[in-house]
Tab-separated table of C-alpha atoms and ligand atoms in Angstrom:
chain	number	residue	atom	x	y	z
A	1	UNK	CA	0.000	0.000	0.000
A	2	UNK	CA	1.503	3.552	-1.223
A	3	UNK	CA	2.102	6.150	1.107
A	4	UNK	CA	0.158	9.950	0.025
A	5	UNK	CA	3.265	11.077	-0.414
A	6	UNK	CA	4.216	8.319	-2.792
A	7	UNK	CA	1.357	8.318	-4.830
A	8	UNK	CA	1.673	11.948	-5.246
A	9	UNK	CA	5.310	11.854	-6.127
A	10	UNK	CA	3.838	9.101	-8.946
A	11	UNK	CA	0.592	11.549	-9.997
A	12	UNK	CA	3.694	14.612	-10.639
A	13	UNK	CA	5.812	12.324	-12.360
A	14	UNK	CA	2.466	10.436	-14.571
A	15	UNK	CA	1.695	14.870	-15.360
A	16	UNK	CA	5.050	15.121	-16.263
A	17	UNK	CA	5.267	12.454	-18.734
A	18	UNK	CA	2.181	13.593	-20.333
A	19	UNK	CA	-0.129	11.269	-19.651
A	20	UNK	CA	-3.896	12.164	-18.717
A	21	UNK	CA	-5.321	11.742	-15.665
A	22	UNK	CA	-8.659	9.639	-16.327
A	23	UNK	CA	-11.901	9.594	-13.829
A	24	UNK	CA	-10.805	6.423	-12.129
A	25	UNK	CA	-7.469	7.648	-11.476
A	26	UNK	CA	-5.953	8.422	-8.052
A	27	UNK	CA	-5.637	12.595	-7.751
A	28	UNK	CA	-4.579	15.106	-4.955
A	29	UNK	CA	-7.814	16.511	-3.453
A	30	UNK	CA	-6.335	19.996	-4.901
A	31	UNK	CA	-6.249	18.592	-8.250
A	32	UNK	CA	-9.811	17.674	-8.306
A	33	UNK	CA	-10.945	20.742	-6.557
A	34	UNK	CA	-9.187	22.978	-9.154
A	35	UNK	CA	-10.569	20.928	-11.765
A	36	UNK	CA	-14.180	21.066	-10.756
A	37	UNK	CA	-13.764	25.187	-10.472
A	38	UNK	CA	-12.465	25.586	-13.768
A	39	UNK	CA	-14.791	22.794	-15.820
A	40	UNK	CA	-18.197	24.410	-13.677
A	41	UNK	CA	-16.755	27.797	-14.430
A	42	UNK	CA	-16.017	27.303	-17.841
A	43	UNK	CA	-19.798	25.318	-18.533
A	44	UNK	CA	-21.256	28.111	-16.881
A	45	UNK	CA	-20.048	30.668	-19.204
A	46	UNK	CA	-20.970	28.792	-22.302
A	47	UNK	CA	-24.698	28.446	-20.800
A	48	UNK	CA	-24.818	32.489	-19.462
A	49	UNK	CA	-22.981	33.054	-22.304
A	50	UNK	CA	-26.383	31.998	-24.289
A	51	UNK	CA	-28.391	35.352	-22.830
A	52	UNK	CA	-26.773	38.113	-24.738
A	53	UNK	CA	-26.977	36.489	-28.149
A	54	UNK	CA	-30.430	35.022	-27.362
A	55	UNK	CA	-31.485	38.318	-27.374
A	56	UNK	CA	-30.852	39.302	-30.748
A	57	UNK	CA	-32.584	36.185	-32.488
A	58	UNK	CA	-35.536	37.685	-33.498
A	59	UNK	CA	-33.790	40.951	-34.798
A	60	UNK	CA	-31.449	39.620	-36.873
A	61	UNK	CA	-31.098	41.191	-40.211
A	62	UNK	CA	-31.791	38.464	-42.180
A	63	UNK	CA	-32.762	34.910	-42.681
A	64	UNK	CA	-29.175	33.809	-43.221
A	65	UNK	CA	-27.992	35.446	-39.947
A	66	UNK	CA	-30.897	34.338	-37.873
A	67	UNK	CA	-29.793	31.006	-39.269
A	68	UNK	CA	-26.234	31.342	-38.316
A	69	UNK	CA	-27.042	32.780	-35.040
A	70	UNK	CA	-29.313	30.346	-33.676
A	71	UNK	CA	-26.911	27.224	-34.372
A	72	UNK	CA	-24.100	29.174	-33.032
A	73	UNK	CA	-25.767	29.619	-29.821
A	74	UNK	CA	-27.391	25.907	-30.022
A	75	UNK	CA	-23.330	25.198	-30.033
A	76	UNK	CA	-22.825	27.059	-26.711
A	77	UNK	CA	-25.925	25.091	-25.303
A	78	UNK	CA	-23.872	21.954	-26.577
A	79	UNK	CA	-20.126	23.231	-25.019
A	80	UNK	CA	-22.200	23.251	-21.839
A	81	UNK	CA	-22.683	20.096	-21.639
A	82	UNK	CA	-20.047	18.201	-22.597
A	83	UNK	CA	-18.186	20.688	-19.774
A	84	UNK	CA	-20.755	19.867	-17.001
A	85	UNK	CA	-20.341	16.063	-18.034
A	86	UNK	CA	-16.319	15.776	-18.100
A	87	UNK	CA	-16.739	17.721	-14.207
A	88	UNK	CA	-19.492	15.517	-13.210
A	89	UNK	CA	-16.682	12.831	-13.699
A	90	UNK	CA	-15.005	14.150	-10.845
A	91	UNK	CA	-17.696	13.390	-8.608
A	92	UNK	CA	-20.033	16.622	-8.377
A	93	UNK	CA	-23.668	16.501	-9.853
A	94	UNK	CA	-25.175	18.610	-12.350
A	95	UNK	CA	-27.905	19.788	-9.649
A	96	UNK	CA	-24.702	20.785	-7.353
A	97	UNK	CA	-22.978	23.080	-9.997
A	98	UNK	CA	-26.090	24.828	-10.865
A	99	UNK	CA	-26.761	25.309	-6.981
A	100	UNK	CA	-23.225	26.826	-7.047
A	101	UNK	CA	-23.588	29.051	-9.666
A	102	UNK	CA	-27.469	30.502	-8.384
A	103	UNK	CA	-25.842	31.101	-4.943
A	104	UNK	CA	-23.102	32.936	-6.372
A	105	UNK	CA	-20.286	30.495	-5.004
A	106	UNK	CA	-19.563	29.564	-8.273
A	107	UNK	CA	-18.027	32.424	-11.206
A	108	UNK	CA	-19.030	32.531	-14.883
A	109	UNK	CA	-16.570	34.636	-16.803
A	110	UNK	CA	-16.791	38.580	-16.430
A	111	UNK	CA	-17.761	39.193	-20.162
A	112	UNK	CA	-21.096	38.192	-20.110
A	113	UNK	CA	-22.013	40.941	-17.608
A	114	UNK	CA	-21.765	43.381	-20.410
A	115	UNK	CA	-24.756	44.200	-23.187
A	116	UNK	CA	-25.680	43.250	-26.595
A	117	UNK	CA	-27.011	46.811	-27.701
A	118	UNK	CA	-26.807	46.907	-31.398
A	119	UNK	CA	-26.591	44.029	-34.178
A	120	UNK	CA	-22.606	45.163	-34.461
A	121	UNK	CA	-22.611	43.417	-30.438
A	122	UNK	CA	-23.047	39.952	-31.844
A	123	UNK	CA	-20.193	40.467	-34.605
A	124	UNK	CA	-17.615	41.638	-31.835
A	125	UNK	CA	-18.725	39.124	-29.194
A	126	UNK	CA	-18.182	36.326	-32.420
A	127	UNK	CA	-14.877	38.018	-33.510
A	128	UNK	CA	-14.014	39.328	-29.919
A	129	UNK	CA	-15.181	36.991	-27.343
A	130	UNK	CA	-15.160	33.927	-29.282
A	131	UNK	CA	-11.905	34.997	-30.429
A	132	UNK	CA	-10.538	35.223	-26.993
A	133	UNK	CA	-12.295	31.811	-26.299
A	134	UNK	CA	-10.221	30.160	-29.183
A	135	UNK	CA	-6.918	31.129	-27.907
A	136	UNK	CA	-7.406	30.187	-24.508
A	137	UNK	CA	-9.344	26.617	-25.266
A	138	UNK	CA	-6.377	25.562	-28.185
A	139	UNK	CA	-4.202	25.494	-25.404
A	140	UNK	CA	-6.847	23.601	-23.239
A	141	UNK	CA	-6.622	21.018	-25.489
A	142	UNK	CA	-3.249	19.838	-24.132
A	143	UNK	CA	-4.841	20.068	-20.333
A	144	UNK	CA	-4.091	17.183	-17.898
A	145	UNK	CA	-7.130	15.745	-17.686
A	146	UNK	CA	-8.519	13.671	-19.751
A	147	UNK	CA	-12.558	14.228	-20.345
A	148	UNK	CA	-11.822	18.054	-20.599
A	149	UNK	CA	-9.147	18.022	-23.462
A	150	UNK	CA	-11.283	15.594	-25.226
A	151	UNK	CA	-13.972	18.339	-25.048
A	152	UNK	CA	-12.119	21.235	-25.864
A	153	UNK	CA	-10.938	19.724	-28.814
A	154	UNK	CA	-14.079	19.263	-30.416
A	155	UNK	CA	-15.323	22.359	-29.014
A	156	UNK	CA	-12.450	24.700	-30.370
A	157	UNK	CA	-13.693	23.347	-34.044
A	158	UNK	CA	-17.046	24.995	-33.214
A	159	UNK	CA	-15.600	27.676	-31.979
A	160	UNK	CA	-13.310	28.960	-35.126
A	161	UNK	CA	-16.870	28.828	-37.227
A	162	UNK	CA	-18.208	31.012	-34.374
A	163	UNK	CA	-14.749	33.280	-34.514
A	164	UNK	CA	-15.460	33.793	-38.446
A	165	UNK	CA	-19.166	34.373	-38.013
A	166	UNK	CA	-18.487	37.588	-36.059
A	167	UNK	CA	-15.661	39.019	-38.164
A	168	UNK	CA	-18.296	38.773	-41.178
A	169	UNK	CA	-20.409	40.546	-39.564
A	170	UNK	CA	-18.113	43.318	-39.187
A	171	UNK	CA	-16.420	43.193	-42.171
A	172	UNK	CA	-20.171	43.613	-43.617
A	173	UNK	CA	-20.679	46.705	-41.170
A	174	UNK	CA	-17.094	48.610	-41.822
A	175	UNK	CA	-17.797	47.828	-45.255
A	176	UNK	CA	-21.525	49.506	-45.062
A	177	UNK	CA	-23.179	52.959	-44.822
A	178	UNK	CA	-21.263	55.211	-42.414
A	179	UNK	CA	-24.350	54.413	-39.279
A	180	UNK	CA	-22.991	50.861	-39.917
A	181	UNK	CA	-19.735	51.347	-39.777
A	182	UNK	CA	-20.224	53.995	-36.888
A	183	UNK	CA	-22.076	51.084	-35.227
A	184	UNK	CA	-19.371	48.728	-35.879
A	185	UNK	CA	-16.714	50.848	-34.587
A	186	UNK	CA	-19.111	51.461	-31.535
A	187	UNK	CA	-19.267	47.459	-30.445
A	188	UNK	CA	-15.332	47.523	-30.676
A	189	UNK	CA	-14.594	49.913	-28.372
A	190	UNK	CA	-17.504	48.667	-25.924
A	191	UNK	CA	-16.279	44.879	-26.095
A	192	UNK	CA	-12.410	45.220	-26.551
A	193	UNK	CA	-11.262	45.909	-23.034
A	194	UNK	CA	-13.755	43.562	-21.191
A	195	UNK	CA	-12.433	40.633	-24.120
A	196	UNK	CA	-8.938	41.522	-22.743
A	197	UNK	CA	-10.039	41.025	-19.199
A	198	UNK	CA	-11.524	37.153	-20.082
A	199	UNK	CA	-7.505	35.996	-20.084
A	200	UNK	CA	-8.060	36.749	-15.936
A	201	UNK	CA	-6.183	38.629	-13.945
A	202	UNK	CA	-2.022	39.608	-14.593
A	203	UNK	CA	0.084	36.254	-13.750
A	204	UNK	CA	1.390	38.227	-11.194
A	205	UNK	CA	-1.869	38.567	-9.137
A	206	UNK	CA	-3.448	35.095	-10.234
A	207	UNK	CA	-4.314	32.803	-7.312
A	208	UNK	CA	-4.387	29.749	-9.349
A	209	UNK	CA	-2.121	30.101	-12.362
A	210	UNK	CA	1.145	28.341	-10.522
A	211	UNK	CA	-0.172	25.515	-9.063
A	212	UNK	CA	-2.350	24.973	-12.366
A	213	UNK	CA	0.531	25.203	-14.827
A	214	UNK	CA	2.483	23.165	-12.659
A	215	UNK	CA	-0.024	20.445	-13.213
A	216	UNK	CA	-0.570	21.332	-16.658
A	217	UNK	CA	-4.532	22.342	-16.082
A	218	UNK	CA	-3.603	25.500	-17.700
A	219	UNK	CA	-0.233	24.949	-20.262
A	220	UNK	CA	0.235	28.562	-20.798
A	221	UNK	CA	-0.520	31.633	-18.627
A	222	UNK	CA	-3.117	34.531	-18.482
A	223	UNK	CA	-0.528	36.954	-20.154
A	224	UNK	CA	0.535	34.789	-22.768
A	225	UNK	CA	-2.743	33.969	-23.933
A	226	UNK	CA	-3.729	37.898	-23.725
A	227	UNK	CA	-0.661	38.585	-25.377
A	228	UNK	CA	-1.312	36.401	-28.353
A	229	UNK	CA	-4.999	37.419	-28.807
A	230	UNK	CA	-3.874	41.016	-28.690
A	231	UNK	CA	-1.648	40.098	-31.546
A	232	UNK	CA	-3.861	38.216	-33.736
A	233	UNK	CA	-6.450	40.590	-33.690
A	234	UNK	CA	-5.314	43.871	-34.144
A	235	UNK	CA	-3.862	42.486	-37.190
A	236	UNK	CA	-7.669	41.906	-37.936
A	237	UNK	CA	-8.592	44.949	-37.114
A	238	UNK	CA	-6.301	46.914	-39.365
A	239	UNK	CA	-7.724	44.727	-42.448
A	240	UNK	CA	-10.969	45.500	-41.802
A	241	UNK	CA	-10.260	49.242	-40.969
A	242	UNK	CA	-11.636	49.316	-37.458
A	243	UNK	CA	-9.977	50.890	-34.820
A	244	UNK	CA	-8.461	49.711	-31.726
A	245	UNK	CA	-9.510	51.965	-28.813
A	246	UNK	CA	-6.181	52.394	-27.238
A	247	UNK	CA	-4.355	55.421	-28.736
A	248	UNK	CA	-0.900	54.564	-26.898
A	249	UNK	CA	-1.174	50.924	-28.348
A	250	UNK	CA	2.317	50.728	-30.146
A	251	UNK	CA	4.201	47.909	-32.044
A	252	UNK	CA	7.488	46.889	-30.331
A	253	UNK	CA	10.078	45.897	-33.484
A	254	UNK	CA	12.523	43.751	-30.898
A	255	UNK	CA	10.116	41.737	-29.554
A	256	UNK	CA	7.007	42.078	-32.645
A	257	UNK	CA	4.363	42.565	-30.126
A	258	UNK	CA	1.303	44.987	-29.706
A	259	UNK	CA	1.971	46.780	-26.723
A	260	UNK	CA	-1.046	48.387	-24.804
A	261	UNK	CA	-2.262	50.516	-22.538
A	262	UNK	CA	-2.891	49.342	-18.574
A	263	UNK	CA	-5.702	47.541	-18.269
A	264	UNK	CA	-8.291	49.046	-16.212
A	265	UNK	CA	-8.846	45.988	-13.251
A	266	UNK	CA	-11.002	47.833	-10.981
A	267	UNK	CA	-13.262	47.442	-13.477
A	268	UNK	CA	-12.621	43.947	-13.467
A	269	UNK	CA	-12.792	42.622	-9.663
A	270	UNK	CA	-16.207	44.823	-9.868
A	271	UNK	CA	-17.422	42.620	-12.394
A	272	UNK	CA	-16.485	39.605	-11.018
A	273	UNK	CA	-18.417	40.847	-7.595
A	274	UNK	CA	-21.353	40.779	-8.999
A	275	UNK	CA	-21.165	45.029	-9.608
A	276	UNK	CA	-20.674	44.532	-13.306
A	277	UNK	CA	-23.889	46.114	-15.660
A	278	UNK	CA	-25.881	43.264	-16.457
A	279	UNK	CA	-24.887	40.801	-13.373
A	280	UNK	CA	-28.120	40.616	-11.725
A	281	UNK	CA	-29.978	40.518	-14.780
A	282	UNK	CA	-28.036	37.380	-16.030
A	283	UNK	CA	-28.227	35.384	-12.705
A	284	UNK	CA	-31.882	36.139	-12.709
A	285	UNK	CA	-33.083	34.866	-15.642
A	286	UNK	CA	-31.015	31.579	-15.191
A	287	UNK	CA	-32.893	31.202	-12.389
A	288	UNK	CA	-36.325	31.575	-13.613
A	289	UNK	CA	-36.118	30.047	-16.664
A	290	UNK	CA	-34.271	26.751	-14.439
A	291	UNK	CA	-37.636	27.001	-12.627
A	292	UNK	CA	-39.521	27.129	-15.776
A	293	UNK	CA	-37.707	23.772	-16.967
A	294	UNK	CA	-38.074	22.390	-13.587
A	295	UNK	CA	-41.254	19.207	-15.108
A	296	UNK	CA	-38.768	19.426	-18.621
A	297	UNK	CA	-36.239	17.690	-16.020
A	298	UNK	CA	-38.562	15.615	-14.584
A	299	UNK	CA	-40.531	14.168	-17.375
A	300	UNK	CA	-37.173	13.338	-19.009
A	301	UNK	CA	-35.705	11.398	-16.064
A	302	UNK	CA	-38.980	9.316	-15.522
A	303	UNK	CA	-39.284	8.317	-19.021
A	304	UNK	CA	-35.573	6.902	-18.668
A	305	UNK	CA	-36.262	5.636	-15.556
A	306	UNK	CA	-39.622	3.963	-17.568
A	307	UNK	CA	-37.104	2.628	-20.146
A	308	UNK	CA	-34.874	1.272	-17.749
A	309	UNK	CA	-37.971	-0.665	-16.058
A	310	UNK	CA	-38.633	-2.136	-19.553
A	311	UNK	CA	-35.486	-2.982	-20.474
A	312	UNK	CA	-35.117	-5.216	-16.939
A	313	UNK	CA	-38.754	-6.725	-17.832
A	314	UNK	CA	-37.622	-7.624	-20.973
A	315	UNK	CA	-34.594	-9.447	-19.941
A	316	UNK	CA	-36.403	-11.016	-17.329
A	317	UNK	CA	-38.934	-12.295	-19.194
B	1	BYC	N1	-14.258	35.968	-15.402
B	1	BYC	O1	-6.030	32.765	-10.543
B	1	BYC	P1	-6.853	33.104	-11.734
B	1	BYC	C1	-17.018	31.131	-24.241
B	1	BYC	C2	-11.377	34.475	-11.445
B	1	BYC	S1	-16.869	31.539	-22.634
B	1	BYC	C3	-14.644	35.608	-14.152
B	1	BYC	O2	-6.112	33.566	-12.930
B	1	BYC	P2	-7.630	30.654	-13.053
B	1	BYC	C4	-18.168	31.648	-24.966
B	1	BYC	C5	-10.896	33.056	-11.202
B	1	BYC	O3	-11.963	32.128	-11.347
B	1	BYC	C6	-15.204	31.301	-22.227
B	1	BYC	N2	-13.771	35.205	-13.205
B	1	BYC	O4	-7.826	31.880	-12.066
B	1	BYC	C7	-19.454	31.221	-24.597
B	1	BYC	C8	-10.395	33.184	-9.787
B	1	BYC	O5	-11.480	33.249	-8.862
B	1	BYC	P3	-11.913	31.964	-7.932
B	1	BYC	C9	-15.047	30.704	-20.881
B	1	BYC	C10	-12.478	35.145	-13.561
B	1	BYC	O6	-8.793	29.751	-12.919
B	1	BYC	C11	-20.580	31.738	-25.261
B	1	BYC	C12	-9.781	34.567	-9.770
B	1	BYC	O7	-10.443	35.302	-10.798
B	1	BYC	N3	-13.736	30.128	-20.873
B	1	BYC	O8	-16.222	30.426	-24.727
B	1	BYC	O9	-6.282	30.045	-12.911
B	1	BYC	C13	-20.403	32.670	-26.290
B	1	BYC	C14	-8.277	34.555	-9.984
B	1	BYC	O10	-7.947	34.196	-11.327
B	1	BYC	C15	-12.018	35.489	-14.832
B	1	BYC	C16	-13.213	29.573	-19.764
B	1	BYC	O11	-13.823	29.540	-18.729
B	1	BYC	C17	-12.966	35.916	-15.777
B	1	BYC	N4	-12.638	36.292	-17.019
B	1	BYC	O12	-7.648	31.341	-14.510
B	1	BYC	C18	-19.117	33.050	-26.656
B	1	BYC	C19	-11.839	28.960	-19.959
B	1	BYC	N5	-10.685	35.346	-14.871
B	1	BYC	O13	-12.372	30.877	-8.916
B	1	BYC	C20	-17.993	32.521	-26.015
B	1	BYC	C21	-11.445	28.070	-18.844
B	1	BYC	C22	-10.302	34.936	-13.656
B	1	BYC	O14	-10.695	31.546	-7.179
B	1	BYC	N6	-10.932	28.788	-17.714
B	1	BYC	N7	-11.379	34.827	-12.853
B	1	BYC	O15	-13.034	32.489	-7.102
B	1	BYC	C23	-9.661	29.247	-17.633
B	1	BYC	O16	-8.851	29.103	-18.533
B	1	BYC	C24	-9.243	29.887	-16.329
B	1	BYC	O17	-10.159	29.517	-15.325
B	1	BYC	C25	-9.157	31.451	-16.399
B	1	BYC	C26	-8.798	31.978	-15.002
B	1	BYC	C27	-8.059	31.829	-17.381
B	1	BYC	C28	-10.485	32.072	-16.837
């Protein structure tokens, strides 16, 4: 029989060798812990992350981006799930995560406490947001455990068609009327900061990011990924003719990065109390509508349960 501190000496050295750490696997308490607070975290955004784009549905300006839109957020429905199962593999239920999230112990990430106001909101949160996403879940693909890379891989493929969906949107706009590009312009410099802040806070403030690299939950850091998202898209930006709004932002030759301004993090920790504009209004409505689907639950677990019953007659017959 191992000692803890063996078997945790043989967990470091399984991380190290790049193996993943399956379900039935032996894993620190921390490990797990950390796990279940990023994967309900992360499923909780995808879910939230539903509201601001369900909201422009039935405006959209056109049968083909109604179209678009709906599957796109029918996909973030879909990320959710696969997230909540691959943490429900470490032993929390789906009813426990939700509890989490209604009672505000649980976090959903900051952007979704801002508004869609205009049309030109859902092509910066599919070139901004989803952009930001992308970076961050490529690099999730390579995480420790097993049932989330498997996710993120199949959800980063999603996400890319979700990426391009909102930079044709504004490409359309900038390449509109001058309202439309005026709109455009508008969403960018309403979305670009809070997209910055999704990365989480500067490495050297982040609780988690040590212990988590060190374990390879996250494989690069908060920076890093802000850092190449900041790259990648102001490049995109300066094709489409939008600008960034950061008027120090300046290329550095030596080291061929975009370097900005400070980032404003007040803002930030008041989002992530619960001060942030839409907040309330989010958590809310999860709520209710959760209520709402309360018999949806209900009727769908006793008609497995029914099957089940069948299935044993069947075989015992
Ligand atoms: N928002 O030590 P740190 C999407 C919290 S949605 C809120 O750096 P960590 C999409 C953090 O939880 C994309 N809270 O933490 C869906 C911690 O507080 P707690 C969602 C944040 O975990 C629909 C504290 O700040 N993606 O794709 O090492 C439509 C200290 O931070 C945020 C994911 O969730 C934030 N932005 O690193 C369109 C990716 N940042 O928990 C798009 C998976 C930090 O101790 N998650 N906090 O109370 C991650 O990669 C990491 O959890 C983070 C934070 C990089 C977000």
């Amino acid at each position: 029989m191992k000692t803890a501190e063996e078997k945790l000496k043989d967990f470091d050295a399984y991380i190290e060798s790049e193996e993943k750490i399956e379900p039935k696997d032996w894993m620190p308490d921390e490990y797990r812990k950390t796990m279940i607070r990023q994967l309900s975290q992360h499923a909780h955004s995808e879910v939230i992350g539903m509201q601001p784009e369900g909201n422009w549905v039935l405006r959209a300006p056109s049968l083909r981006a109604k179209k678009i839109l709906l599957a796109k957020i029918q996909d973030e429905g879909g990320h959710g799930l696969y997230l909540y199962s691959a943490a429900e593999t470490l032993g929390i239920s789906r009813d426990e995560m939700i509890e989490q999230l209604h009672s505000v112990k649980a976090k959903y990430s900051s952007i979704f406490n801002y508004p869609a106001l205009t049309w030109a909101d859902i092509g910066a949160i599919g070139w901004l947001v989803d952009g930001a996403a992308i970076v961050n879940q490529i690099s999730l693909q390579r995480t420790s455990y097993g049932p989330y890379s498997r996710a993120m891989v199949r959800i980063c493929k999603e996400e890319s068609f979700h990426q391009r969906q909102g930079y044709e949107i504004m490409t359309t706009m900038m390449n509109g009327t001058a309202e439309q590009k005026e709109m455009a312009q508008d969403a960018m410099n309403r979305w670009w900061w809070p997209s910055l802040m999704m990365f989480g806070p500067p490495d050297n403030e982040s609780a988690h990011t040590k212990q988590s690299m060190q374990w390879k939950i996250k494989r690069e850091s908060n920076d890093v990924l802000r850092q190449r998202f900041i790259d990648k898209t102001v490049d995109q930006a300066h094709f489409i003719g939008i600008t960034v709004p950061d008027k120090n932002m300046k290329f550095n030759e030596s080291t061929q990065h975009w370097e900005i301004s400070p980032i404003d993090w007040e803002e930030f920790k008041q989002v992530i109390s619960g001060n942030g504009p839409c907040n309330h209004k989010r958590l809310s409505h999860h709520i209710k509508v959760h209520k709402q689907g309360k018999w949806v639950r209900e009727a769908a677990l006793a008609f497995s349960k029914n099957q089940q019953k069948n299935k044993a007659t069947l075989f015992t017959n």
